[in-house]
Amino acid sequence: HERPDAASEVDEDVARAARSDPLDEAVDHALPIERGDVIVFRAPNEPGENYIKRVIGVAGDTIEPVDGHVIVNGQRLDEPYVFQQDGISQPTDPTRGQSRWTIPAGELFVMGDHRQASADSRTFGPIEVSSVIGRAWLRYWPLARFEILQTPTYAGLSNAPAGTTPPAPAPAGLR
């Protein structure tokens, strides 16, 4: 039995809605970015496209997928939001050969919650904080899944902001 999860469904739902004005209402442009936030950002290799992913690492963090789990600064993350298949969370594996990243200042490491089907920092590397449009705070579609998205906390790791706030709000009607 598959368990729906916020970010993977948000990935799909917001991606479909990303070309419409209502997305602007579901993105907070002013809050600082924290580890665990679900953010909307300009896709690094697809001009005109936006992605929605979860922040796994901030400046100074070291990220390593080990034995199917994410290790940040030596601490294994408890990630209840990762997509499950048959009651088991999908493993987080490195992609394209790299298996360790140290995040530079002004950058973030992001992953989708549907790890086996996500183009994320494991593929394209850390993203520039300046590419962030805002923090997703609301799932509004489908209406049956309407919810306010919470930022998880991780034992042993600070959820301190990344030190930079996103740029001013994007124009209405993200494209």
mmCIF file of C-alpha atoms in Angstrom:
data_model
loop_
_atom_site.group_PDB
_atom_site.id
_atom_site.type_symbol
_atom_site.label_atom_id
_atom_site.label_comp_id
_atom_site.label_asym_id
_atom_site.label_seq_id
_atom_site.Cartn_x
_atom_site.Cartn_y
_atom_site.Cartn_z
ATOM 1 C CA HIS A 1 0.000 0.000 0.000
ATOM 2 C CA GLU A 2 1.459 3.342 -1.032
ATOM 3 C CA ARG A 3 1.342 6.271 1.377
ATOM 4 C CA PRO A 4 0.796 9.679 -0.200
ATOM 5 C CA ASP A 5 3.357 12.212 0.935
ATOM 6 C CA ALA A 6 3.283 15.981 0.938
ATOM 7 C CA ALA A 7 6.269 16.963 -1.189
ATOM 8 C CA SER A 8 5.932 14.300 -3.876
ATOM 9 C CA GLU A 9 2.273 15.132 -4.332
ATOM 10 C CA VAL A 10 3.103 18.792 -3.971
ATOM 11 C CA ASP A 11 5.762 18.199 -6.672
ATOM 12 C CA GLU A 12 3.079 16.908 -9.021
ATOM 13 C CA ASP A 13 0.265 19.252 -7.999
ATOM 14 C CA VAL A 14 2.305 22.445 -7.971
ATOM 15 C CA ALA A 15 4.126 21.515 -11.168
ATOM 16 C CA ARG A 16 0.739 21.296 -12.882
ATOM 17 C CA ALA A 17 -0.343 24.583 -11.365
ATOM 18 C CA ALA A 18 3.005 26.370 -11.802
ATOM 19 C CA ARG A 19 1.809 28.106 -14.913
ATOM 20 C CA SER A 20 -1.211 29.623 -13.165
ATOM 21 C CA ASP A 21 -1.610 32.595 -10.854
ATOM 22 C CA PRO A 22 -2.901 30.647 -7.802
ATOM 23 C CA LEU A 23 0.589 29.250 -7.135
ATOM 24 C CA ASP A 24 1.688 32.711 -6.133
ATOM 25 C CA GLU A 25 -0.761 32.494 -3.234
ATOM 26 C CA ALA A 26 0.745 29.191 -2.007
ATOM 27 C CA VAL A 27 4.341 30.465 -1.900
ATOM 28 C CA ASP A 28 5.757 32.615 0.889
ATOM 29 C CA HIS A 29 8.361 34.949 -0.595
ATOM 30 C CA ALA A 30 9.551 36.569 2.625
ATOM 31 C CA LEU A 31 10.541 33.894 5.133
ATOM 32 C CA PRO A 32 14.151 32.722 5.444
ATOM 33 C CA ILE A 33 14.839 29.259 4.103
ATOM 34 C CA GLU A 34 15.367 26.442 6.612
ATOM 35 C CA ARG A 35 16.394 22.811 6.303
ATOM 36 C CA GLY A 36 13.191 20.830 5.748
ATOM 37 C CA ASP A 37 11.292 23.614 3.951
ATOM 38 C CA VAL A 38 9.545 22.767 0.702
ATOM 39 C CA ILE A 39 10.617 25.455 -1.774
ATOM 40 C CA VAL A 40 9.788 26.553 -5.304
ATOM 41 C CA PHE A 41 12.810 27.524 -7.405
ATOM 42 C CA ARG A 42 13.835 28.146 -10.996
ATOM 43 C CA ALA A 43 14.890 24.839 -12.562
ATOM 44 C CA PRO A 44 18.668 24.902 -13.096
ATOM 45 C CA ASN A 45 18.668 23.210 -16.503
ATOM 46 C CA GLU A 46 15.201 24.037 -17.817
ATOM 47 C CA PRO A 47 14.712 27.744 -18.583
ATOM 48 C CA GLY A 48 11.170 28.888 -17.847
ATOM 49 C CA GLU A 49 10.402 25.901 -15.572
ATOM 50 C CA ASN A 50 10.054 25.846 -11.793
ATOM 51 C CA TYR A 51 10.717 22.913 -9.463
ATOM 52 C CA ILE A 52 9.413 22.200 -5.997
ATOM 53 C CA LYS A 53 11.693 20.249 -3.656
ATOM 54 C CA ARG A 54 12.570 19.912 0.008
ATOM 55 C CA VAL A 55 15.685 21.642 1.410
ATOM 56 C CA ILE A 56 17.976 18.932 2.792
ATOM 57 C CA GLY A 57 21.160 20.948 3.241
ATOM 58 C CA VAL A 58 22.170 24.569 3.752
ATOM 59 C CA ALA A 59 25.552 26.325 3.489
ATOM 60 C CA GLY A 60 28.286 24.457 5.322
ATOM 61 C CA ASP A 61 26.419 21.128 5.456
ATOM 62 C CA THR A 62 27.894 17.869 4.203
ATOM 63 C CA ILE A 63 25.301 15.587 2.577
ATOM 64 C CA GLU A 64 25.835 11.858 1.977
ATOM 65 C CA PRO A 65 23.347 9.196 0.889
ATOM 66 C CA VAL A 66 24.484 6.086 2.786
ATOM 67 C CA ASP A 67 22.736 2.695 2.739
ATOM 68 C CA GLY A 68 19.548 4.292 1.387
ATOM 69 C CA HIS A 69 19.409 7.052 4.014
ATOM 70 C CA VAL A 70 20.427 10.725 4.032
ATOM 71 C CA ILE A 71 23.268 11.700 6.349
ATOM 72 C CA VAL A 72 23.704 15.435 7.075
ATOM 73 C CA ASN A 73 26.807 16.447 9.028
ATOM 74 C CA GLY A 74 27.132 12.879 10.317
ATOM 75 C CA GLN A 75 23.472 12.679 11.462
ATOM 76 C CA ARG A 76 20.982 10.347 9.776
ATOM 77 C CA LEU A 77 17.792 12.234 8.924
ATOM 78 C CA ASP A 78 14.452 10.844 10.035
ATOM 79 C CA GLU A 79 12.366 11.485 6.909
ATOM 80 C CA PRO A 80 8.764 10.345 7.415
ATOM 81 C CA TYR A 81 7.727 12.346 4.331
ATOM 82 C CA VAL A 82 9.699 10.168 1.857
ATOM 83 C CA PHE A 83 7.414 8.333 -0.558
ATOM 84 C CA GLN A 84 6.641 4.788 0.531
ATOM 85 C CA GLN A 85 6.027 1.731 -1.581
ATOM 86 C CA ASP A 86 4.481 -1.314 0.105
ATOM 87 C CA GLY A 87 4.949 0.438 3.465
ATOM 88 C CA ILE A 88 8.687 0.924 2.965
ATOM 89 C CA SER A 89 10.286 4.315 2.333
ATOM 90 C CA GLN A 90 12.052 4.550 -0.999
ATOM 91 C CA PRO A 91 15.822 4.498 -0.522
ATOM 92 C CA THR A 92 17.858 7.614 -1.177
ATOM 93 C CA ASP A 93 20.679 6.638 -3.481
ATOM 94 C CA PRO A 94 23.356 8.797 -5.087
ATOM 95 C CA THR A 95 22.954 9.531 -8.772
ATOM 96 C CA ARG A 96 25.559 10.140 -11.461
ATOM 97 C CA GLY A 97 28.352 8.725 -9.338
ATOM 98 C CA GLN A 98 28.748 11.519 -6.781
ATOM 99 C CA SER A 99 27.942 10.488 -3.228
ATOM 100 C CA ARG A 100 29.111 13.400 -1.047
ATOM 101 C CA TRP A 101 28.438 17.130 -1.267
ATOM 102 C CA THR A 102 29.614 20.021 0.906
ATOM 103 C CA ILE A 103 27.259 22.939 0.393
ATOM 104 C CA PRO A 104 28.919 26.295 -0.372
ATOM 105 C CA ALA A 105 27.718 29.641 0.971
ATOM 106 C CA GLY A 106 24.707 30.959 -0.931
ATOM 107 C CA GLU A 107 23.574 27.480 -2.027
ATOM 108 C CA LEU A 108 21.080 24.808 -0.953
ATOM 109 C CA PHE A 109 20.872 21.047 -1.444
ATOM 110 C CA VAL A 110 17.347 19.960 -2.408
ATOM 111 C CA MET A 111 15.614 16.614 -2.928
ATOM 112 C CA GLY A 112 12.145 15.528 -3.923
ATOM 113 C CA ASP A 113 10.263 13.305 -1.495
ATOM 114 C CA HIS A 114 9.661 10.762 -4.277
ATOM 115 C CA ARG A 115 13.373 9.932 -4.350
ATOM 116 C CA GLN A 116 13.339 7.334 -7.126
ATOM 117 C CA ALA A 117 11.564 9.721 -9.520
ATOM 118 C CA SER A 118 13.157 13.041 -8.586
ATOM 119 C CA ALA A 119 15.533 15.221 -10.558
ATOM 120 C CA ASP A 120 17.189 17.056 -7.687
ATOM 121 C CA SER A 121 20.561 18.134 -6.274
ATOM 122 C CA ARG A 122 21.818 14.556 -6.582
ATOM 123 C CA THR A 123 21.544 15.127 -10.342
ATOM 124 C CA PHE A 124 22.195 18.839 -10.886
ATOM 125 C CA GLY A 125 24.094 19.734 -7.695
ATOM 126 C CA PRO A 126 23.307 22.398 -5.105
ATOM 127 C CA ILE A 127 21.142 25.320 -6.226
ATOM 128 C CA GLU A 128 21.769 29.024 -5.786
ATOM 129 C CA VAL A 129 19.674 30.636 -3.034
ATOM 130 C CA SER A 130 19.018 33.386 -5.590
ATOM 131 C CA SER A 131 17.057 30.875 -7.722
ATOM 132 C CA VAL A 132 14.494 30.397 -4.931
ATOM 133 C CA ILE A 133 11.091 31.905 -5.655
ATOM 134 C CA GLY A 134 9.735 31.126 -2.197
ATOM 135 C CA ARG A 135 8.712 28.578 0.396
ATOM 136 C CA ALA A 136 5.640 26.475 -0.315
ATOM 137 C CA TRP A 137 3.358 26.686 2.698
ATOM 138 C CA LEU A 138 0.063 25.442 1.335
ATOM 139 C CA ARG A 139 -1.169 22.476 -0.683
ATOM 140 C CA TYR A 140 -4.415 23.586 -2.294
ATOM 141 C CA TRP A 141 -4.903 20.935 -4.959
ATOM 142 C CA PRO A 142 -6.478 18.506 -5.028
ATOM 143 C CA LEU A 143 -8.938 20.012 -2.566
ATOM 144 C CA ALA A 144 -9.289 16.682 -0.750
ATOM 145 C CA ARG A 145 -5.596 17.014 0.220
ATOM 146 C CA PHE A 146 -5.737 20.701 1.242
ATOM 147 C CA GLU A 147 -3.192 21.299 4.018
ATOM 148 C CA ILE A 148 -0.659 23.696 5.468
ATOM 149 C CA LEU A 149 2.844 22.305 4.913
ATOM 150 C CA GLN A 150 4.937 22.041 8.061
ATOM 151 C CA THR A 151 8.734 22.257 8.225
ATOM 152 C CA PRO A 152 10.088 19.165 9.985
ATOM 153 C CA THR A 153 12.781 19.313 12.635
ATOM 154 C CA TYR A 154 15.699 16.908 12.644
ATOM 155 C CA ALA A 155 17.211 15.531 15.852
ATOM 156 C CA GLY A 156 20.798 16.654 16.273
ATOM 157 C CA LEU A 157 20.628 19.316 13.541
ATOM 158 C CA SER A 158 19.771 22.985 13.724
ATOM 159 C CA ASN A 159 16.926 24.273 11.569
ATOM 160 C CA ALA A 160 18.572 27.681 11.523
ATOM 161 C CA PRO A 161 17.790 29.687 8.398
ATOM 162 C CA ALA A 162 20.146 29.416 5.473
ATOM 163 C CA GLY A 163 21.253 32.964 6.237
ATOM 164 C CA THR A 164 19.628 34.477 3.204
ATOM 165 C CA THR A 165 16.054 35.284 2.358
ATOM 166 C CA PRO A 166 14.610 34.614 -1.070
ATOM 167 C CA PRO A 167 14.432 37.447 -3.575
ATOM 168 C CA ALA A 168 11.392 39.731 -3.808
ATOM 169 C CA PRO A 169 8.159 38.083 -4.920
ATOM 170 C CA ALA A 170 8.073 36.775 -8.460
ATOM 171 C CA PRO A 171 5.584 38.378 -10.810
ATOM 172 C CA ALA A 172 2.099 36.894 -10.663
ATOM 173 C CA GLY A 173 1.643 34.010 -13.055
ATOM 174 C CA LEU A 174 4.789 31.942 -12.662
ATOM 175 C CA ARG A 175 5.809 30.515 -16.001
#
